[in-house]
CSV table of C-alpha atoms and ligand atoms in Angstrom, one decimal:
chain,number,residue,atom,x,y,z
P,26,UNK,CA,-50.3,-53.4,-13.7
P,27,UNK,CA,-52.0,-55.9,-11.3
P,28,UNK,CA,-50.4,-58.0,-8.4
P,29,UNK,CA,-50.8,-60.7,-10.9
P,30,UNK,CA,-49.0,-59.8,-13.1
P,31,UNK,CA,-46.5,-59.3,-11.2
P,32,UNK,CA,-46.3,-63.0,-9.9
P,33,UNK,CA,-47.1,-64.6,-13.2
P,34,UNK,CA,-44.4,-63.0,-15.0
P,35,UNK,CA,-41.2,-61.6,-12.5
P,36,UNK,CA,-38.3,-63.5,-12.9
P,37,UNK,CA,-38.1,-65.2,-9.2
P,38,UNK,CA,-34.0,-64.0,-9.1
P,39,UNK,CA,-35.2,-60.2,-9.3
P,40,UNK,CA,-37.1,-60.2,-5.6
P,41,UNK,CA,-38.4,-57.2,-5.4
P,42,UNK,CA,-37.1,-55.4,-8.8
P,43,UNK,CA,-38.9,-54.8,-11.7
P,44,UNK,CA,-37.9,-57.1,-14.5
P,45,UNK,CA,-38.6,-56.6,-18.3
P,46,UNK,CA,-41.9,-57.5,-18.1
P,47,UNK,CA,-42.8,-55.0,-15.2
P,48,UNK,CA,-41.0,-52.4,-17.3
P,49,UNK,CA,-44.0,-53.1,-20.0
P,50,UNK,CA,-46.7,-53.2,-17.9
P,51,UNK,CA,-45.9,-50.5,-16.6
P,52,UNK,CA,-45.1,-48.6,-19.5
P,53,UNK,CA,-48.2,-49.7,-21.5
P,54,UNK,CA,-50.4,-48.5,-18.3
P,55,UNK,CA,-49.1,-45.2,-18.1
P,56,UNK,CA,-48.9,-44.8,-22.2
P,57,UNK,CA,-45.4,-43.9,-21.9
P,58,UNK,CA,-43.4,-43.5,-25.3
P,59,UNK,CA,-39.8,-43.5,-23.8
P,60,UNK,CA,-38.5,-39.5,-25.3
P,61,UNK,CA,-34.7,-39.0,-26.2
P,62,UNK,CA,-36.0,-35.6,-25.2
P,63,UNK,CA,-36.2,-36.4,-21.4
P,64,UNK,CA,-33.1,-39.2,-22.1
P,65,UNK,CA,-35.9,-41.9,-21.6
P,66,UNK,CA,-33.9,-45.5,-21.2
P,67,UNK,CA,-34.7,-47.7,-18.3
P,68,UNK,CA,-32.8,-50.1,-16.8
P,69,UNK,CA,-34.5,-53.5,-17.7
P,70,UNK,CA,-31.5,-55.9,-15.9
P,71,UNK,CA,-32.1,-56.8,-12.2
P,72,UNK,CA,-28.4,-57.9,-12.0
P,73,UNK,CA,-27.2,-54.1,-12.9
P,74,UNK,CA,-28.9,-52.2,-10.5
P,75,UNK,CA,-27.4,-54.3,-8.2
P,76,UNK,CA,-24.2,-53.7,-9.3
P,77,UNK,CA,-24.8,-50.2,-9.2
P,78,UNK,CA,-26.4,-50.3,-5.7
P,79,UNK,CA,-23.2,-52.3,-4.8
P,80,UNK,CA,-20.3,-50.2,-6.5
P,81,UNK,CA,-22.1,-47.0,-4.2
P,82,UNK,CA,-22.0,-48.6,-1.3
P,83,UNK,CA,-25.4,-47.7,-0.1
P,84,UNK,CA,-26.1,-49.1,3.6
P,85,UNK,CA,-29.1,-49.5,4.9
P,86,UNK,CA,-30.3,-46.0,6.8
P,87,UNK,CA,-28.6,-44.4,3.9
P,88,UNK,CA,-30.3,-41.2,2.9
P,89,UNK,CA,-30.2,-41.4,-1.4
P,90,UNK,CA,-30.8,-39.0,-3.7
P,91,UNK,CA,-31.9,-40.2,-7.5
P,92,UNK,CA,-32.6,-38.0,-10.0
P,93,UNK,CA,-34.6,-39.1,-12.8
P,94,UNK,CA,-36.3,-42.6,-11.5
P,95,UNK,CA,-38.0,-43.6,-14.9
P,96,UNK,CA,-40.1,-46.8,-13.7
P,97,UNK,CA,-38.1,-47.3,-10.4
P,98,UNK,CA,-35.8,-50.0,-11.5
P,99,UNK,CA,-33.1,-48.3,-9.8
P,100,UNK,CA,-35.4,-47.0,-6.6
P,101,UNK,CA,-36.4,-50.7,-6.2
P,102,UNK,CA,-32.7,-51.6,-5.8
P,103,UNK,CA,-31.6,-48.9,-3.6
P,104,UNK,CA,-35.0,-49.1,-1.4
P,105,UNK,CA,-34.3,-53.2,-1.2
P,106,UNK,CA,-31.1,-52.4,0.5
P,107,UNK,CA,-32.4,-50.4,3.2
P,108,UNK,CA,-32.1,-47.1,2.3
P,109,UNK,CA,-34.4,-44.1,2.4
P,110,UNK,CA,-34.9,-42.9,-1.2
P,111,UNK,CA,-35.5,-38.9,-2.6
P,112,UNK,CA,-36.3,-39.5,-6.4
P,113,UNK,CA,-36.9,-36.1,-8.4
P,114,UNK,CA,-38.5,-37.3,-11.6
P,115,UNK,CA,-39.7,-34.3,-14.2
P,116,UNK,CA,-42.3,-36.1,-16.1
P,117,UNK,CA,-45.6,-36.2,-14.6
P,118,UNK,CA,-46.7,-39.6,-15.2
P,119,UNK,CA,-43.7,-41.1,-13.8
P,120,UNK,CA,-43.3,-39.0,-10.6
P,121,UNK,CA,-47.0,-40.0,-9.7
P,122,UNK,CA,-46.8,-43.8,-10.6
P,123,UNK,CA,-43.7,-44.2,-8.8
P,124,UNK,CA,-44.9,-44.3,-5.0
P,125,UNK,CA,-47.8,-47.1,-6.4
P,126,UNK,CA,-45.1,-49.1,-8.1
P,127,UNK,CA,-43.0,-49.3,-4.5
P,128,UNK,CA,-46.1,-49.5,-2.9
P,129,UNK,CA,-46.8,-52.5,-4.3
P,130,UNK,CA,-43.7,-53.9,-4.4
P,131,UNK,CA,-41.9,-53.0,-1.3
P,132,UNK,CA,-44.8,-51.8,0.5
P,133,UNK,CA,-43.3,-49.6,3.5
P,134,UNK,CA,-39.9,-48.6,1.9
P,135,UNK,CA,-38.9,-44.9,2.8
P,136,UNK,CA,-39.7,-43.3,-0.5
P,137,UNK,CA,-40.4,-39.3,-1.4
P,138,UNK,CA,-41.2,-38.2,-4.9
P,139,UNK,CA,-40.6,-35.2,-6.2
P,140,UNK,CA,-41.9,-34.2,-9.3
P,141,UNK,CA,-39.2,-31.6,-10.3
P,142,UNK,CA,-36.5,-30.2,-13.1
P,143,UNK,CA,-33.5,-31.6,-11.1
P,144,UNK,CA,-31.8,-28.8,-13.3
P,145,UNK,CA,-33.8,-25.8,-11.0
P,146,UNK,CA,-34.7,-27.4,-7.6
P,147,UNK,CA,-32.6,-25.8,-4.9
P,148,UNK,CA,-34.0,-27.8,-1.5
P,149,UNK,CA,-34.3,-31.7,-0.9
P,150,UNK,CA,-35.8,-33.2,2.4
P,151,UNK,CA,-33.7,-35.0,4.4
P,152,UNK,CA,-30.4,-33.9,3.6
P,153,UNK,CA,-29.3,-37.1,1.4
P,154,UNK,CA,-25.8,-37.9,1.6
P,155,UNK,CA,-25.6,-39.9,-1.9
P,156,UNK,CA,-26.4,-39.3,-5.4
P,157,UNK,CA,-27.0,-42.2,-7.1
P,158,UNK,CA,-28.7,-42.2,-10.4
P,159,UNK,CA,-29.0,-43.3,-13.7
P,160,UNK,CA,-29.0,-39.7,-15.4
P,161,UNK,CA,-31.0,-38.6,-18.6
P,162,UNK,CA,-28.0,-38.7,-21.0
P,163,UNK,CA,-28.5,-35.0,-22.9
P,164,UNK,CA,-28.5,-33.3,-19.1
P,165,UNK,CA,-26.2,-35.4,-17.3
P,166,UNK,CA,-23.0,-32.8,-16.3
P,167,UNK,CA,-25.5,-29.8,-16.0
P,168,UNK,CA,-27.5,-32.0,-13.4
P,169,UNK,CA,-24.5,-33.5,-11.5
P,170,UNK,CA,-22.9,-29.9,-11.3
P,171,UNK,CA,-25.9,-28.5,-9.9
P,172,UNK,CA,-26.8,-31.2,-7.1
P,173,UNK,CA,-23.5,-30.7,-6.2
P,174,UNK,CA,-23.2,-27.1,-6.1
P,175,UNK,CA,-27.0,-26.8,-4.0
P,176,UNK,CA,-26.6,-30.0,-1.6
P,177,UNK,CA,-23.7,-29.8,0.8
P,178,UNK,CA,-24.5,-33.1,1.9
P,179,UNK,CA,-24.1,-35.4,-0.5
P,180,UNK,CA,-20.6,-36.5,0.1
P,181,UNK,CA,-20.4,-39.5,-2.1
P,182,UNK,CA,-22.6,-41.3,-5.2
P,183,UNK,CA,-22.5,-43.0,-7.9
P,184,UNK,CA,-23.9,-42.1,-11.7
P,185,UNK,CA,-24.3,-43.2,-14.8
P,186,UNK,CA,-23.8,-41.3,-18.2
P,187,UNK,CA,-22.7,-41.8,-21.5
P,188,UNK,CA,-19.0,-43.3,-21.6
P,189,UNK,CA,-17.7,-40.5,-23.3
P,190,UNK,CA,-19.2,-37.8,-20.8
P,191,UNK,CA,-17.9,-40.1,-18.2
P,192,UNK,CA,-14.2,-40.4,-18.9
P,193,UNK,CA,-14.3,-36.7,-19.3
P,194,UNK,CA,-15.5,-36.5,-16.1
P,195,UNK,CA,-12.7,-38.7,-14.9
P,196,UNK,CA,-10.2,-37.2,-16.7
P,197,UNK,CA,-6.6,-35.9,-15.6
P,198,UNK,CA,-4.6,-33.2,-16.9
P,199,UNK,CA,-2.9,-33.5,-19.9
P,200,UNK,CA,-5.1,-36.0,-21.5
P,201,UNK,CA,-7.0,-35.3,-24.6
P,202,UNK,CA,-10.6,-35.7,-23.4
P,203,UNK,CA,-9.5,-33.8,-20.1
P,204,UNK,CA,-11.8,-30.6,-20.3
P,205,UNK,CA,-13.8,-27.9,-18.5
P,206,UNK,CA,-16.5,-31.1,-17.0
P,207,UNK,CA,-13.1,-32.7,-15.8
P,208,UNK,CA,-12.2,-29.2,-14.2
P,209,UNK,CA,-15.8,-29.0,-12.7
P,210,UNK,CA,-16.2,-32.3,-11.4
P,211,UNK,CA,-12.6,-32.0,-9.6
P,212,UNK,CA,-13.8,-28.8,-7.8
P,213,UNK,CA,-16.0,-30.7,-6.1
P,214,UNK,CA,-14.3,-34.1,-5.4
P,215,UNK,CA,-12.6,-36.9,-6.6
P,216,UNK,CA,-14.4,-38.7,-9.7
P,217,UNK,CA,-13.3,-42.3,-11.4
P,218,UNK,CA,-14.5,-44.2,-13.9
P,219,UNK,CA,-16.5,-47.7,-12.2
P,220,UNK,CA,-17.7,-49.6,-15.2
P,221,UNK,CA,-19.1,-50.2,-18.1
P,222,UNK,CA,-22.8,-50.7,-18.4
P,223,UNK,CA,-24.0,-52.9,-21.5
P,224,UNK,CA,-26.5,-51.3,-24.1
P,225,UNK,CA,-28.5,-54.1,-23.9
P,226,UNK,CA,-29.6,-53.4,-20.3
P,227,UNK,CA,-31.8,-50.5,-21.4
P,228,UNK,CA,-35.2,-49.7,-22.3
P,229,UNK,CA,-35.1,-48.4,-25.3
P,230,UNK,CA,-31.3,-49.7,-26.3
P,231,UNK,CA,-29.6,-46.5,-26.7
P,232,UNK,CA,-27.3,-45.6,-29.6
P,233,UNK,CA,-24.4,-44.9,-27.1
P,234,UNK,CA,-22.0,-46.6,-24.5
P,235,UNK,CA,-22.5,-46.0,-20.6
P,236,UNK,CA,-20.3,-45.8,-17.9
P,237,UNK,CA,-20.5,-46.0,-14.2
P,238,UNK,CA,-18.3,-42.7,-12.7
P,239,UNK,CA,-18.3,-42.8,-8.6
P,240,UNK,CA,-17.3,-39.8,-6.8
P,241,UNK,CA,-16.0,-38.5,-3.4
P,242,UNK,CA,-16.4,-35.4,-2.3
P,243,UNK,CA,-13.5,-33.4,-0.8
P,244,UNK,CA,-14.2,-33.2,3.4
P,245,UNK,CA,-14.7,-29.5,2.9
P,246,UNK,CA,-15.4,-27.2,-0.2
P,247,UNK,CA,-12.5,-25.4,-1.9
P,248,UNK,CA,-13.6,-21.9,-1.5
P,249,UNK,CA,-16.2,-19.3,-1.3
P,250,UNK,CA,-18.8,-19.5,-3.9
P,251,UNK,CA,-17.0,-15.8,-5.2
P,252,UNK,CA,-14.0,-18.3,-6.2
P,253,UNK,CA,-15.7,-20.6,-7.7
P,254,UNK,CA,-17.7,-18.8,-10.1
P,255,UNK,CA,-14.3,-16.9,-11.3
P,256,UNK,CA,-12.4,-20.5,-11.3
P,257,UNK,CA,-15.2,-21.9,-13.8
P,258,UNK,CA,-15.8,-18.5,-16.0
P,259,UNK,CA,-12.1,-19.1,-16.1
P,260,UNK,CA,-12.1,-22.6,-17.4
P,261,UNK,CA,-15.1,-22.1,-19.8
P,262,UNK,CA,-12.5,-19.2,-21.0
P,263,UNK,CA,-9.4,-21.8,-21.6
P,264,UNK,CA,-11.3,-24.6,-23.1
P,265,UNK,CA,-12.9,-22.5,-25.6
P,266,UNK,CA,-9.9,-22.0,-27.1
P,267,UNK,CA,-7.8,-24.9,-25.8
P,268,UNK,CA,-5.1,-25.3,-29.0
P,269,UNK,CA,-4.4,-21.3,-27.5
P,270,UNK,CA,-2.0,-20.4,-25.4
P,271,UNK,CA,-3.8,-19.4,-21.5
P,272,UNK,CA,-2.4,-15.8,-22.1
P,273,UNK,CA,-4.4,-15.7,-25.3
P,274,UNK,CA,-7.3,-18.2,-24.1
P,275,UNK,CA,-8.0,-15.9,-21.1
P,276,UNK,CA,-7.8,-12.8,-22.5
P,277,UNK,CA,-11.5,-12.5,-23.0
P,278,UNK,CA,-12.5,-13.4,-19.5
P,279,UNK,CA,-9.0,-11.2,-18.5
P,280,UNK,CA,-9.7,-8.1,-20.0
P,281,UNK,CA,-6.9,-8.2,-22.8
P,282,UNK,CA,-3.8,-10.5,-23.3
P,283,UNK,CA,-1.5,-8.2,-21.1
P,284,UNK,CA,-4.2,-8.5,-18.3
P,285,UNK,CA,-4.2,-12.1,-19.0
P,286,UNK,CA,-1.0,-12.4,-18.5
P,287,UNK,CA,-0.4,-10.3,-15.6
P,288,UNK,CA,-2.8,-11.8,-13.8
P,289,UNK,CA,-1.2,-16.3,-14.5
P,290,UNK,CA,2.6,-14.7,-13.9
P,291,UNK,CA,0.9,-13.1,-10.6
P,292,UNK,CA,-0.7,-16.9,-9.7
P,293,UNK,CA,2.6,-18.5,-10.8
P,294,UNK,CA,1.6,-19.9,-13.9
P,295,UNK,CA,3.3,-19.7,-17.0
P,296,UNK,CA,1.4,-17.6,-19.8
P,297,UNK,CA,2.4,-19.7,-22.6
P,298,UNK,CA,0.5,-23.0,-20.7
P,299,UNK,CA,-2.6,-24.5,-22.5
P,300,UNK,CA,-5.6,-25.0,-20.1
P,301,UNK,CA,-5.7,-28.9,-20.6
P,302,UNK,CA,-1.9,-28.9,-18.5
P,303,UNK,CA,-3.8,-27.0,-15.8
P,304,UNK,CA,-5.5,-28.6,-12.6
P,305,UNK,CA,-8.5,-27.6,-10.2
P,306,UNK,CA,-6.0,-25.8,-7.8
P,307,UNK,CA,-3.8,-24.1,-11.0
P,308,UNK,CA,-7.4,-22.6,-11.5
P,309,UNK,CA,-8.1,-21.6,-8.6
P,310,UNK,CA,-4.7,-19.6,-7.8
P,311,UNK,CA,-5.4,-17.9,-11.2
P,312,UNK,CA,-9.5,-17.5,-9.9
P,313,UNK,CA,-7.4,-15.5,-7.0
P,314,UNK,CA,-4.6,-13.9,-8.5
P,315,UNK,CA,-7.7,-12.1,-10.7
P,316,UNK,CA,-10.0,-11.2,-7.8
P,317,UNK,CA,-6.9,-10.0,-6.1
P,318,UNK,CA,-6.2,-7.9,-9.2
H,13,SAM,N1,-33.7,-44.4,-13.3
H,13,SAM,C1,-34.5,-45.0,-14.4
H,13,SAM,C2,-33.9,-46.3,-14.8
H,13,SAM,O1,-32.7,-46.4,-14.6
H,13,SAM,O2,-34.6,-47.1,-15.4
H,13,SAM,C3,-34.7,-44.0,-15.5
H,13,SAM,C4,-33.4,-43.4,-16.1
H,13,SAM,S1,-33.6,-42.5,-17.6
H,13,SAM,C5,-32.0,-42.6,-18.2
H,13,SAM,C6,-33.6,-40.8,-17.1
H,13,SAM,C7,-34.8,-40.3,-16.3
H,13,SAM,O3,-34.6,-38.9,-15.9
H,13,SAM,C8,-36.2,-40.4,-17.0
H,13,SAM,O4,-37.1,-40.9,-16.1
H,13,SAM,C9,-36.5,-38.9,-17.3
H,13,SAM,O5,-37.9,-38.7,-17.3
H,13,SAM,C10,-35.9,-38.2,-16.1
H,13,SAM,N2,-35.5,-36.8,-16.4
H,13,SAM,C11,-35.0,-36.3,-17.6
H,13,SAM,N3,-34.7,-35.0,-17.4
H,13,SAM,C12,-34.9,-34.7,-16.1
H,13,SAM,C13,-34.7,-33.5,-15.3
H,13,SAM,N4,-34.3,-32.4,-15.8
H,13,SAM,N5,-35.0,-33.6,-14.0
H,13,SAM,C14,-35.5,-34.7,-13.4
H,13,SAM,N6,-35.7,-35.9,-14.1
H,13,SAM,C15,-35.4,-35.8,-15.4
């Protein structure tokens, strides 16, 4: 990609975003194939990574974590606000074109790449105090559970997923879709649902919705990691099963029925409950009624 192209063929409304024909360029340069594998679709649309840059709130001095930056269509929109960028990108090509496409198109911005499996990296400079990301589909609630159970610090973000995985995420009890991600998600924080995102913005268009899903994290973490581990064995154990009764749903992770329920009468919860009437904190007194055991 040359600084020509660039001029000759960015959409002047985009500023310092890369626009459809950047997305080629680039693409054809690095010989990149877009893999479902890797949940390959980039963001072609200028307008949408504003909008997702906007709906996270990101001010300028911000610290931002983005996990899978493709082609940097959403770096270039978080970096044009003012905000210090941490991309973790597993493909190699990507991670080491990245820093020449900002270089050359917001020469200066406060990028860091790092060429990582977002699913195993356990330290991040710069303690970043958002996620915001447009996530590989086929990864997306294994990678948001983990950068939230290894980075204390980010408090807040914004990511986008498939719009089924999304309203699971931001699901309350007693719906049908509520499950163990909804369970997860609330251990950490507060989740919602922000937005559809059109098909059409994506490189290649992707045979799914997406959804925008912004979270808060609580001011401090439930519990001890000890809890926590026992809350989500426990909640793996009741939505494996969740047409059973908890008595009979958690009587693999309990030790037996009886144990099983023992153990809910002992946390106040009643036996015959199914885990999708249960929330974060009904798991959590049953997570210590069981250690207590
Ligand atoms: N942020 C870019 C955009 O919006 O155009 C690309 C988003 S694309 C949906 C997902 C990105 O995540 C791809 O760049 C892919 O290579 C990367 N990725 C996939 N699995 C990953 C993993 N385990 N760790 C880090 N990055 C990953």
């Amino acid at each position: 990609m040359t600084e020509s192209a660039h001029k000759s063929d960015k959409d002047p409304s985009a500023g310092a975003l890369l626009g459809p024909a950047e997305i080629r360029d680039l693409a054809e340069l690095l010989g990149v194939n877009p893999t479902k594998k890797l949940g390959q679709n980039f963001l072609l649309d200028g307008n949408t990574v504003r909008r997702i840059v906007k709906v996270a709130a990101v001010q300028p001095g911000d610290t931002v974590v983005e996990v899978g930056p493709g082609l940097g269509s959403l770096t270039l929109g978080l970096l044009e606000v003012g905000a210090a960028v941490v991309a973790v990108e597993i493909d190699d090509r990507l991670a080491e074109q990245l820093p020449l496409t900002v270089q050359l198109m917001q020469p200066g911005a406060a990028l860091t790449v790092i060429r990582a499996d977002a699913l195993k990296i356990a330290e991040l400079p710069g303690d970043p105090s958002r996620l915001v990301a447009n996530l590989p589909y086929n990864v997306s609630v294994p990678v948001l559970l983990h950068m939230l159970e290894h980075f204390a610090s980010i408090r807040t973000g914004v990511v986008m997923v498939q719009a089924e995985v999304g309203e699971r995420l931001a699901a309350a009890p007693g719906s049908k879709i509520y499950g163990s991600p909804s369970v997860k998600a609330a251990w950490y924080g507060q989740f919602r649902t922000a937005g559809k995102v059109s098909r059409q913005v994506f490189w290649p268009v992707p045979n799914v919705d997406s959804i925008l899903i912004a979270f808060e994290r609580r001011s401090a973490d439930l519990e001890s990691e000890e809890l926590r581990l026992a809350t989500f064995a426990l909640v793996d154990g009741a939505f494996q099963q969740r047409r059973k009764m908890l008595r009979q749903s958690l009587s693999t992770v309990l030790g037996g029925s009886a144990e099983a329920s023992a153990v809910l009468t002992a946390a106040g919860i009643d036996p015959t409950e199914r885990g999708e009437q249960l929330t974060v904190h009904d798991f959590l007194a049953i997570a210590r009624a069981w250690l207590a055991s």
